[in-house]
Coordinates of C-alpha atoms in Angstrom, one line a residue:
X1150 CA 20.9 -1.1 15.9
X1151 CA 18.7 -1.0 12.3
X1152 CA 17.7 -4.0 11.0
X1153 CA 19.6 -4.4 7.7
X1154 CA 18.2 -8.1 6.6
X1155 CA 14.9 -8.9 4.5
X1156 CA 12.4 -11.3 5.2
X1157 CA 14.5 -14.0 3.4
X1158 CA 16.9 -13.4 4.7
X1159 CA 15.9 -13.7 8.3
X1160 CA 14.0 -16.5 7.4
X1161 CA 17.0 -18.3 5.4
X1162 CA 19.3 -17.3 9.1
X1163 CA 16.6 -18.6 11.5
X1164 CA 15.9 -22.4 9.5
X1165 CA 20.2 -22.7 9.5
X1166 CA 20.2 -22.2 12.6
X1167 CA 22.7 -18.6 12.4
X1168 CA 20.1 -16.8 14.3
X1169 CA 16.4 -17.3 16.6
X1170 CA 13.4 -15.6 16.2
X1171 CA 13.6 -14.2 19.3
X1172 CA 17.2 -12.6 18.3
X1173 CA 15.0 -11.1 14.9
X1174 CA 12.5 -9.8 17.1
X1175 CA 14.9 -8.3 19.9
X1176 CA 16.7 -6.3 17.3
X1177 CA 14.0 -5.4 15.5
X1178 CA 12.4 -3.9 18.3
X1179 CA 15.6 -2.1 19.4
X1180 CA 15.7 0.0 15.6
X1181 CA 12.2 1.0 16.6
X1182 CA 13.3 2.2 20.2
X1183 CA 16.1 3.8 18.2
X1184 CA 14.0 5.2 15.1
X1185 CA 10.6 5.7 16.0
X1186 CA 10.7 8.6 18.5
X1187 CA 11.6 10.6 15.3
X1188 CA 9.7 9.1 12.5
X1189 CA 6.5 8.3 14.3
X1190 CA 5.7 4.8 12.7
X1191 CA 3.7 2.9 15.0
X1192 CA 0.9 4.1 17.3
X1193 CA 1.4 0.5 19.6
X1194 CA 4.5 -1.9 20.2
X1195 CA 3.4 -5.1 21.5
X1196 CA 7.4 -6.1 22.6
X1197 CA 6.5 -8.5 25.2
X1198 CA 4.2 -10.6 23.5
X1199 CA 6.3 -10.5 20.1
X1200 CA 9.0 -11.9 22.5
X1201 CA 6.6 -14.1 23.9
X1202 CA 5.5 -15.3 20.3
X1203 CA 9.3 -15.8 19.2
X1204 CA 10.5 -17.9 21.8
X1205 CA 7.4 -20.1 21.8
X1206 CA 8.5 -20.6 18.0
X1207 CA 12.0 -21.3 18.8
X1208 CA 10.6 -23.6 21.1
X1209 CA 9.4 -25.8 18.4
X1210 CA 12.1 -26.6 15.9
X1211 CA 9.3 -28.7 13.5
X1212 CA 7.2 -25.9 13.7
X1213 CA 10.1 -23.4 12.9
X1214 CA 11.4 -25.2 10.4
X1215 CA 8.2 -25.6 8.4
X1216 CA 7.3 -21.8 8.8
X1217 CA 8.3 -19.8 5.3
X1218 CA 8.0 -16.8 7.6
X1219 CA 9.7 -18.0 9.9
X1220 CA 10.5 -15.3 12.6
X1221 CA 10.0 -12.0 10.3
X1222 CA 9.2 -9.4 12.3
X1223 CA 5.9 -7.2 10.6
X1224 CA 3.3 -4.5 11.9
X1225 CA 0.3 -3.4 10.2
X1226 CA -1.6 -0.5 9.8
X1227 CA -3.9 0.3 12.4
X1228 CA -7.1 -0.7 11.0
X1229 CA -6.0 -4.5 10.9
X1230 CA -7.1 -6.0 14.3
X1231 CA -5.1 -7.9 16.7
X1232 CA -6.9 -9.6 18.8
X1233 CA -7.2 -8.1 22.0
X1234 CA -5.9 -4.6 21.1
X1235 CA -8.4 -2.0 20.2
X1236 CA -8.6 -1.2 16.1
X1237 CA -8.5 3.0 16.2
X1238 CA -8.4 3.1 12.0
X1239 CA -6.0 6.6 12.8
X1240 CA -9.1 8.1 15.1
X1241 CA -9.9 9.5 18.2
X1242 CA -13.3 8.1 18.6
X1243 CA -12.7 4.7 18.0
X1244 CA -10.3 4.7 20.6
X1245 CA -12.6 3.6 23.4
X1246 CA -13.8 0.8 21.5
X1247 CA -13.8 -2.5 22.7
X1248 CA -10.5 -4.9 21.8
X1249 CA -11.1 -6.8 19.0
X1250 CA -12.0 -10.7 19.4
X1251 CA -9.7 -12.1 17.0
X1252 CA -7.2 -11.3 14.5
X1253 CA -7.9 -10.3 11.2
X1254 CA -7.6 -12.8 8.3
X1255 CA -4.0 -11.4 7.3
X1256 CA -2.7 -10.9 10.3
X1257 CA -3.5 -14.8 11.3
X1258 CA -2.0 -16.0 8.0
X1259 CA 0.9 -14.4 8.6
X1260 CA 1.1 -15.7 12.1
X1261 CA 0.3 -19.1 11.5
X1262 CA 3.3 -18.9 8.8
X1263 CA 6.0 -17.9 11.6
X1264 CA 6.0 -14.4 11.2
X1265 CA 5.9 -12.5 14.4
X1266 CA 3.8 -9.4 15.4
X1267 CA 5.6 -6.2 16.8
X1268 CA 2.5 -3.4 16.6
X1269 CA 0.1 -1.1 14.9
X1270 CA 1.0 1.3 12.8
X1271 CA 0.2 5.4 11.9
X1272 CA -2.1 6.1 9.2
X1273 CA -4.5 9.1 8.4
X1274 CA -8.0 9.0 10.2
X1275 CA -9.6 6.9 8.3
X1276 CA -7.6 6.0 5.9
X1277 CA -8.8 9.6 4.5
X1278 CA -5.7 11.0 3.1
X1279 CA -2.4 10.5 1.3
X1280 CA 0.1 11.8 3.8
X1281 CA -0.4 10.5 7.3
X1282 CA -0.4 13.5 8.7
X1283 CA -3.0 12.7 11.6
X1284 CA -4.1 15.4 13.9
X1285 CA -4.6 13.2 17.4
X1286 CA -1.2 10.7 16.4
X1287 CA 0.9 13.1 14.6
X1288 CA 2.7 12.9 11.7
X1289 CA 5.1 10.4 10.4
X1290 CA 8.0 11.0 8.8
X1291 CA 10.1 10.1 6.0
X1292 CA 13.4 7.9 6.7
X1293 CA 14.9 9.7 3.5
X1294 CA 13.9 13.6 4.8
X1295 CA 12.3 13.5 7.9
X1296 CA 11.3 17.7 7.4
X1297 CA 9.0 15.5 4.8
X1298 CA 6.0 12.9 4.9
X1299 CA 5.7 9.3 4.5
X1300 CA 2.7 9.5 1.8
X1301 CA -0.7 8.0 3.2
X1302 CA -2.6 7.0 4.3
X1303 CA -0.5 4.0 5.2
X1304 CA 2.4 5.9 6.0
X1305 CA 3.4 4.2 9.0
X1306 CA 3.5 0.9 6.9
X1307 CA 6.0 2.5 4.3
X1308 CA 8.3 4.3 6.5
X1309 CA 8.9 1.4 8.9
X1310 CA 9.7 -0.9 6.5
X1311 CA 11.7 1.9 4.9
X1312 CA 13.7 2.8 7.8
X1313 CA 14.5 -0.9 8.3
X1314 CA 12.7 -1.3 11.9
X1315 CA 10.7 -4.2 10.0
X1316 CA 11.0 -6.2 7.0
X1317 CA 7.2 -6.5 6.0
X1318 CA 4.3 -4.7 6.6
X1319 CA 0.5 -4.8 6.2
X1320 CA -1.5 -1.8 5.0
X1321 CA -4.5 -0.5 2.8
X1322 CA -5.3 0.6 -0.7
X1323 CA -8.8 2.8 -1.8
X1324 CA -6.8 5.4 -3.8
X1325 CA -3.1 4.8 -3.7
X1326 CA -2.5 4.1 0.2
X1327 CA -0.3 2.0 -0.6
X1328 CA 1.3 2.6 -3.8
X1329 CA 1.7 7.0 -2.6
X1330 CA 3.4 5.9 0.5
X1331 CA 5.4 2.7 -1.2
X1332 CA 6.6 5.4 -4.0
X1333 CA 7.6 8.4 -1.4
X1334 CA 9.1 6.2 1.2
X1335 CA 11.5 3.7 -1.8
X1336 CA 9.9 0.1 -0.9
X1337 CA 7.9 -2.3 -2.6
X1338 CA 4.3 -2.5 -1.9
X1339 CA 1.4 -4.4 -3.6
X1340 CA -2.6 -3.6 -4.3
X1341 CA -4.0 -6.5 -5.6
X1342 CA -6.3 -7.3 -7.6
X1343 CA -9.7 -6.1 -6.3
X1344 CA -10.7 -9.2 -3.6
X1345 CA -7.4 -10.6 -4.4
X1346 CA -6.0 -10.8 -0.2
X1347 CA -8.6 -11.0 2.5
X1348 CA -10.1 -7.5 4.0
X1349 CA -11.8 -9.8 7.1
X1350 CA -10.7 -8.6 10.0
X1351 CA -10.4 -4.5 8.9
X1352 CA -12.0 -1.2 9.4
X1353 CA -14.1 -0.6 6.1
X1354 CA -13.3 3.0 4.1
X1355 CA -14.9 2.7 0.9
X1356 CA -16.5 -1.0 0.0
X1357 CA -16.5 -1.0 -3.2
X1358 CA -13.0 0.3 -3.7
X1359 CA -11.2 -1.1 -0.2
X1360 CA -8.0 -3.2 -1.0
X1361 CA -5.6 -4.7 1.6
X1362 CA -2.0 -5.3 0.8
X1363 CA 2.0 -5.2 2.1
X1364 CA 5.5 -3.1 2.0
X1365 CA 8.6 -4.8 2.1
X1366 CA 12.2 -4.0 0.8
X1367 CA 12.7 -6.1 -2.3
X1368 CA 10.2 -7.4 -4.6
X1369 CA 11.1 -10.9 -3.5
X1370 CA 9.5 -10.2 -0.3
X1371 CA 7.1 -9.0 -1.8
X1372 CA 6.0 -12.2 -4.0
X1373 CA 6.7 -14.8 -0.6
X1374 CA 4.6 -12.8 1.9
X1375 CA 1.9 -12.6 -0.7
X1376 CA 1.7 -16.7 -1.5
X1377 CA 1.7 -17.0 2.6
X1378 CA -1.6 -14.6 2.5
X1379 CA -3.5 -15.4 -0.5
X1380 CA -6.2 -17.4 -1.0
X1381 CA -10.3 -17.5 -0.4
X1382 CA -11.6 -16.5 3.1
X1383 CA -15.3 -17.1 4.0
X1384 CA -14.8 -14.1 6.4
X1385 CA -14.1 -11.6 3.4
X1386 CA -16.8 -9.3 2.6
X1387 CA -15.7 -9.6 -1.1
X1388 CA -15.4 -13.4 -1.4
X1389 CA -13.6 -12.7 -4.4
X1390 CA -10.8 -14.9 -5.7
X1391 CA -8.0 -14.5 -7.9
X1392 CA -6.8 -15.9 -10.7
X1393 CA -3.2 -16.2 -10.3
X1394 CA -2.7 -19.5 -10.5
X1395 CA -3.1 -19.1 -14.1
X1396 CA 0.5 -19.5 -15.9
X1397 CA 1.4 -16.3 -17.7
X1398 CA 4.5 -14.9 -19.2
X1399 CA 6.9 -13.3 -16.9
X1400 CA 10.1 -13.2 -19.1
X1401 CA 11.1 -9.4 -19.6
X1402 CA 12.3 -10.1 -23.2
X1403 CA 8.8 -11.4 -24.5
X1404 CA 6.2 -8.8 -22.4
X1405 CA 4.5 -6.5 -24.6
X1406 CA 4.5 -3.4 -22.6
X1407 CA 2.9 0.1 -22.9
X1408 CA 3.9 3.4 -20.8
X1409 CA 0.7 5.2 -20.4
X1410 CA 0.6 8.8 -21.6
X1411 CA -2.0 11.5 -21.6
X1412 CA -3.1 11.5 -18.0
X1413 CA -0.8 9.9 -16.4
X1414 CA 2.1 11.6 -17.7
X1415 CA 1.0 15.2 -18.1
X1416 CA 1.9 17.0 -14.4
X1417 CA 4.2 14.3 -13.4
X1418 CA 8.1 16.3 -12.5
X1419 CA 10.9 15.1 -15.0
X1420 CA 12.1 12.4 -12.4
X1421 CA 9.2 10.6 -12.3
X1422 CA 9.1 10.3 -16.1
X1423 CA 12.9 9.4 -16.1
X1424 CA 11.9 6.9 -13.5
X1425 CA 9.0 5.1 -15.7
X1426 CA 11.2 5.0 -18.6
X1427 CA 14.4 3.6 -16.3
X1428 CA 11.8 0.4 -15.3
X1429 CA 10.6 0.5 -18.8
X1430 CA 14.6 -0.3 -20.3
X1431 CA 14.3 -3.8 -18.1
X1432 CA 11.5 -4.9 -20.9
X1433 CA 12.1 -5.2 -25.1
X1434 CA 9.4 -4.5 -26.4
X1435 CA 8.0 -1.2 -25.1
X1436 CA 5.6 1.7 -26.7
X1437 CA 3.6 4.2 -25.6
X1438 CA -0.1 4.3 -25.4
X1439 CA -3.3 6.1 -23.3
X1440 CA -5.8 4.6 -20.9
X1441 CA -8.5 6.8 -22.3
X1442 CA -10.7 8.7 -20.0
X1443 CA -8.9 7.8 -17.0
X1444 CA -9.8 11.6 -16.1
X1445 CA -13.2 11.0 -15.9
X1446 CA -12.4 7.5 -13.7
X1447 CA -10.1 9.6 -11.2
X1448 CA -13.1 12.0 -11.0
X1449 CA -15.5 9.3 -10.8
X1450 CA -13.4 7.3 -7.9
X1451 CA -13.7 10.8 -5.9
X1452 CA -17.1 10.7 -5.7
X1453 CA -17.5 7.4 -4.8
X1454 CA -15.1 7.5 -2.1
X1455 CA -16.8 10.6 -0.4
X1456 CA -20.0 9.2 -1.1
X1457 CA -19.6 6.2 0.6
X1458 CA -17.0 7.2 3.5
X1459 CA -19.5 10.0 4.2
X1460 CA -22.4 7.1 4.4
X1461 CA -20.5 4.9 6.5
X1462 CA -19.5 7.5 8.8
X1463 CA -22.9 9.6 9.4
X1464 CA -24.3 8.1 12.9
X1465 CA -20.8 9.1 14.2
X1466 CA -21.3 12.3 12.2
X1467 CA -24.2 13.2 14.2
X1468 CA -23.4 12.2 17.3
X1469 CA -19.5 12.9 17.9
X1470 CA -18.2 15.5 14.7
X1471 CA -16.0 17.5 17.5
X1472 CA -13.9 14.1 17.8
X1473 CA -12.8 13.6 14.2
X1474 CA -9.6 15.6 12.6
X1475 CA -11.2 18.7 10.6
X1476 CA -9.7 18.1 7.7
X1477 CA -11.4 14.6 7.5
X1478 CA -14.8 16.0 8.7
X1479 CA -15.4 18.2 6.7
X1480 CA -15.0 15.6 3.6
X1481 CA -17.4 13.3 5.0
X1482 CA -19.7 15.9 5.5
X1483 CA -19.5 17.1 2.0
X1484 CA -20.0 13.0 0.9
X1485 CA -22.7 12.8 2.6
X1486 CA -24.1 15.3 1.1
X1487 CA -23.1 14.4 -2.4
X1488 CA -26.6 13.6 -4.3
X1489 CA -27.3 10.1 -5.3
X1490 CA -27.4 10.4 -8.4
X1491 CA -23.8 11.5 -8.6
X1492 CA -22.8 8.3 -7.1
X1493 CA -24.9 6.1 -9.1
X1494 CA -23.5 8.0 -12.3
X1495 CA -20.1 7.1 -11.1
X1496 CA -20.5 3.3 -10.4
X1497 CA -22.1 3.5 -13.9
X1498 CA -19.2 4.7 -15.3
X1499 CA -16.9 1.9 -13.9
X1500 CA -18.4 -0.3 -16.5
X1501 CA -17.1 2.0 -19.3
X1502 CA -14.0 2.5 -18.1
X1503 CA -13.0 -1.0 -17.2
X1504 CA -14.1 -2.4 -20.9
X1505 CA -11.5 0.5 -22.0
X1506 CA -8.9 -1.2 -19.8
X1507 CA -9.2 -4.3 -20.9
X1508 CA -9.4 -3.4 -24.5
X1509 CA -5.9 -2.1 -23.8
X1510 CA -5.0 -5.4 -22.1
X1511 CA -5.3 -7.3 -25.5
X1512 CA -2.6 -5.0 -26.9
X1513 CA -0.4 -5.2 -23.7
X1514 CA 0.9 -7.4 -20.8
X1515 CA 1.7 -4.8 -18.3
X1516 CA 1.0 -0.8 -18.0
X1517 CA 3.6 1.5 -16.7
X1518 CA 2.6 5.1 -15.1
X1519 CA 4.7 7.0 -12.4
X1520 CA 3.1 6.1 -9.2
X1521 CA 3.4 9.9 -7.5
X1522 CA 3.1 13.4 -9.8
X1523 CA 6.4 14.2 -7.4
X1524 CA 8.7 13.2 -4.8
X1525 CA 7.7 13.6 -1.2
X1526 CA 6.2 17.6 0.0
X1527 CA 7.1 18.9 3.1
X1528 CA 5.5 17.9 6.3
X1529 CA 2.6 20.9 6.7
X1530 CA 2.9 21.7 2.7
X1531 CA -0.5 22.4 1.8
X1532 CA -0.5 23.0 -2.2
X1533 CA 2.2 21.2 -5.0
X1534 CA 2.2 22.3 -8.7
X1535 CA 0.4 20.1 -11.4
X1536 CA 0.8 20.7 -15.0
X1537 CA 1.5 24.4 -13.9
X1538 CA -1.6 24.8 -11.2
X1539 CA -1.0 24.6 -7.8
X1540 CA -3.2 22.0 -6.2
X1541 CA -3.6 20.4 -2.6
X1542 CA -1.4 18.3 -1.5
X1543 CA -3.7 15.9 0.4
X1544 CA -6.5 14.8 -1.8
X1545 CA -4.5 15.3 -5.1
X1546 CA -0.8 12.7 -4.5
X1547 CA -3.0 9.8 -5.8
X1548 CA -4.3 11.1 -9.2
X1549 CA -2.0 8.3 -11.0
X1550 CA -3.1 6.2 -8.8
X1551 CA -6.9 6.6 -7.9
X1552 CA -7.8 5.6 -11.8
X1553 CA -6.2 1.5 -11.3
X1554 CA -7.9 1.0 -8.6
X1555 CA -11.4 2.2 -9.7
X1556 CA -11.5 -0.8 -11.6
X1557 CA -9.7 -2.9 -8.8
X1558 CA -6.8 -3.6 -11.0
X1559 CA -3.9 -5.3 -9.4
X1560 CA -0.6 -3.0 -8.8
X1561 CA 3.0 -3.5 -8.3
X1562 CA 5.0 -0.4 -7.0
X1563 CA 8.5 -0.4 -7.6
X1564 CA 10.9 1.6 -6.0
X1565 CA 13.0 4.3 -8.0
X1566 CA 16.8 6.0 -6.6
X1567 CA 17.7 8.5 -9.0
X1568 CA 21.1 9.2 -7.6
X1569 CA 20.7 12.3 -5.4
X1570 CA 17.2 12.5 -6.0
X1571 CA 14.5 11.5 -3.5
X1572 CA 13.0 8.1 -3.8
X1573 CA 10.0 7.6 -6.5
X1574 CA 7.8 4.8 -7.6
X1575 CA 6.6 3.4 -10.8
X1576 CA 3.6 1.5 -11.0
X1577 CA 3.7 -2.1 -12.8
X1578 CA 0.1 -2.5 -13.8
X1579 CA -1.7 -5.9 -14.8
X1580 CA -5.0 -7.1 -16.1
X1581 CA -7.2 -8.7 -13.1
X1582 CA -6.0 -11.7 -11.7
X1583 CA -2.6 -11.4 -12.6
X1584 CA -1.2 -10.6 -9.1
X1585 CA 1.8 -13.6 -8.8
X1586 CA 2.7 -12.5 -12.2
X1587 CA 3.6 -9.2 -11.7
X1588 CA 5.2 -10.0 -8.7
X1589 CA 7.8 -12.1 -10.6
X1590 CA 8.1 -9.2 -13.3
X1591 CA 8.9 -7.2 -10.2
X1592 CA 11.7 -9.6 -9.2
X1593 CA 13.1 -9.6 -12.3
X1594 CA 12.9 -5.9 -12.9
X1595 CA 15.0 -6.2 -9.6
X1596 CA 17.3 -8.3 -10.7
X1597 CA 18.4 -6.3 -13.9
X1598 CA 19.3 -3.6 -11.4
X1599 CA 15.9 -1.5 -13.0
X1600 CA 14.4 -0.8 -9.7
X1601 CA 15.1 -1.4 -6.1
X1602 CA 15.3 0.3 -2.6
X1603 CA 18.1 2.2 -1.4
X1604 CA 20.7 0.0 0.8
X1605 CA 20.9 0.8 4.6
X1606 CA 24.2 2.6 4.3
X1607 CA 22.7 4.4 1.6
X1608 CA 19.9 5.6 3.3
X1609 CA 22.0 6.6 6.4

């Protein structure tokens, strides 16, 4: 009862007519009743009212046909809200909060363009983590090894789409929480540009670091879920804009492309390298070069992520530390602590580093760096080896990833099968702005058989 089809592809079967929304939803819903009791995706299934919502759209064949989405089943992570559900972010504490009024700004886009809500999904407490391993809502596994985790802290994102209960899926991005999980699980998943998709409507981590984005299982998903989300939103706290609707050059043959070294090659295992360099053979005109410093920016992004998490999170701190998972505790205690001038050394320092960035940019068209050091740990491994030093699993999955979006770059993730290897991701970095752009380089990376996700037989 898995769901083998895409989003276009349900949406190409639902406008001829070969199959209702309602019959997407229905079997959607059945590979979660089969799937989830051992993976331990989604912390809510709304089934009725996605029924509910796919029959009223069947209902209306102008509507339907209109829709680009038109019924794709999708869940998001849970600290997206749906209106009338209450938002938990992964916690205990938030648990007796009121239901949220109204959807947030993605979740309505999506909506409004015919795609149809199934649930909330697992994530660490917080979005604290990078392996959604969350002491009140367990862990979740990975489709490929389920003795092994999903990546975080939007784990339940990756994996569902992964194990092909749904076809797209919202989730979150501080660190790498979406590119770790996107890499471990074999799916596509995007961090914009910094303000480049709408975070109205979403449980704040770390504000000045905080990206929203999505999983799905080809990079052409990817790219029509994205132009059915983007665009300004009064609501967003960031009131940023993008500038993708700026023409750039997606044609493999005429990118200038770097592989970055140094940093974010040194620790990484030999299948991660020989998985940047298989993505790297789709361009012609590759070389290698550093981002420098992007030590001191992973270091930097650290401190600003405690620093403001542990702000954010003292009045519940103070009043209710016995409800919140240990492991996260004790690392908003220690932010809170951090001294100020740490912090404002590190924001300072974003300034250097990003001018270093784009200095690079007018050498190159895209970056490539390994998304994960390694394939997906054990579920309950605590310490992975890094350039020959064993280091913690938890805070340490993200240090190729922490440094891009320290200065909000946007991200592309694409998925990596090494035959009898576990899945891996590379990570197909642009300058700000260019979102759309690599989402068609992703495509046509795709396309030339470079990267991709497994197929469902090949993942049974």
């Amino acid at each position: 009862m898995s769901m083998p089809w895409t989003a276009s592809q349900i949406v190409a079967e639902v406008h001829e007519g070969a199959m209702t929304a309602e019959a997407a939803v229905a079997r959607s819903l059945a590979a979660i009743a089969e799937r989830d009791p051992q993976l331990n995706c989604f912390t809510k299934v709304l089934g009725d009212e996605a029924l509910a919502d796919a029959r009223a759209l069947d209902a209306d064949p102008e509507r339907l046909q209109a829709a680009p989405l038109a019924g794709v089943p999708f869940a998001v992570k849970d600290l997206f809200d749906i209106e009338g559900q209450t938002t938990r972010a992964g916690s205990a504490i938030h648990a007796s909060r009121p239901a949220a009024t109204r959807d947030a700004t993605l979740v309505d886009r999506l909506r409004q363009a015919g795609a149809i809500l199934l649930g909330s999904l697992n994530m660490d407490e917080f979005a604290y983590g990078f392996s959604t391993e969350n002491a009140h809502y367990g862990a979740t596994r990975n489709p490929h090894d389920p003795q092994r985790i999903a990546g975080g802290s939007s784990g339940g994102s990756a994996s569902a789409v992964a194990a092909r209960m749904v076809p797209l899926s919202l989730g979150s991005d501080t660190n790498g929480s979406i590119r770790v999980p996107a890499a471990l699980c074999g799916v596509y998943g995007l961090k914009p540009t910094y303000g480049g998709l709408s975070k109205a409507g979403t449980t704040q981590f770390v504000a000045s670091l905080d990206h929203v984005g999505h999983f799905t299982l080809t990079a052409d998903d990817l790219l029509l879920a994205y132009g059915c989300m983007a665009g300004h939103d009064s609501r967003d706290p960031t009131r940023l804009r993008t500038c993708d609707s700026i023409a750039r050059c997606a044609d493999l043959g005429r990118l200038r492309v770097g592989i970055l070294g140094g940093w974010f090659r040194q620790g990484a295992i030999d299948e991660a390298i020989e998985a940047t360099e298989k993505v790297a053979a789709g361009f012609a005109h590759v070389r290698a070069t550093k981002l420098d410093q992007s030590d001191r920016a992973r270091s930097a992004a650290y401190c600003i992520t405690a620093a403001e998490a542990g702000n954010l999170h003292l009045p519940s701190l103070r009043s209710q530390a016995a409800g919140f998972d240990p492991a996260t505790r004790n690392r908003l205690i220690a932010g809170a602590l951090l001294p100020a001038s740490i912090y404002l050394e590190a924001q300072r320092f974003r300034t250097v580093y990003r001018k270093i960035a784009m200095e690079l940019f007018e050498q190159f068209d895209v970056l490539l760096a390994p998304s994960t050091p390694c394939a997906a740990p054990r579920i309950g491994q605590s310490h992975f080896e890094v350039a020959g030093e064993q280091v913690l699993v938890r805070p340490n999955l993200g240090i190729f990833t922490q440094p891009i979006s320290f200065i909000g770059l946007p991200v592309v993730s694409v998925p990596v099968c090494l035959p009898g290897k576990l899945p891996l991701g590379v990570q197909l970095i642009g300058r700000p702005g260019s979102d759309r752009n690599l989402l068609t380089i992703a495509s046509a990376l795709e396309r030339e058989g470079c990267c991709g996700a497994l197929t469902l037989e090949e993942l049974e």
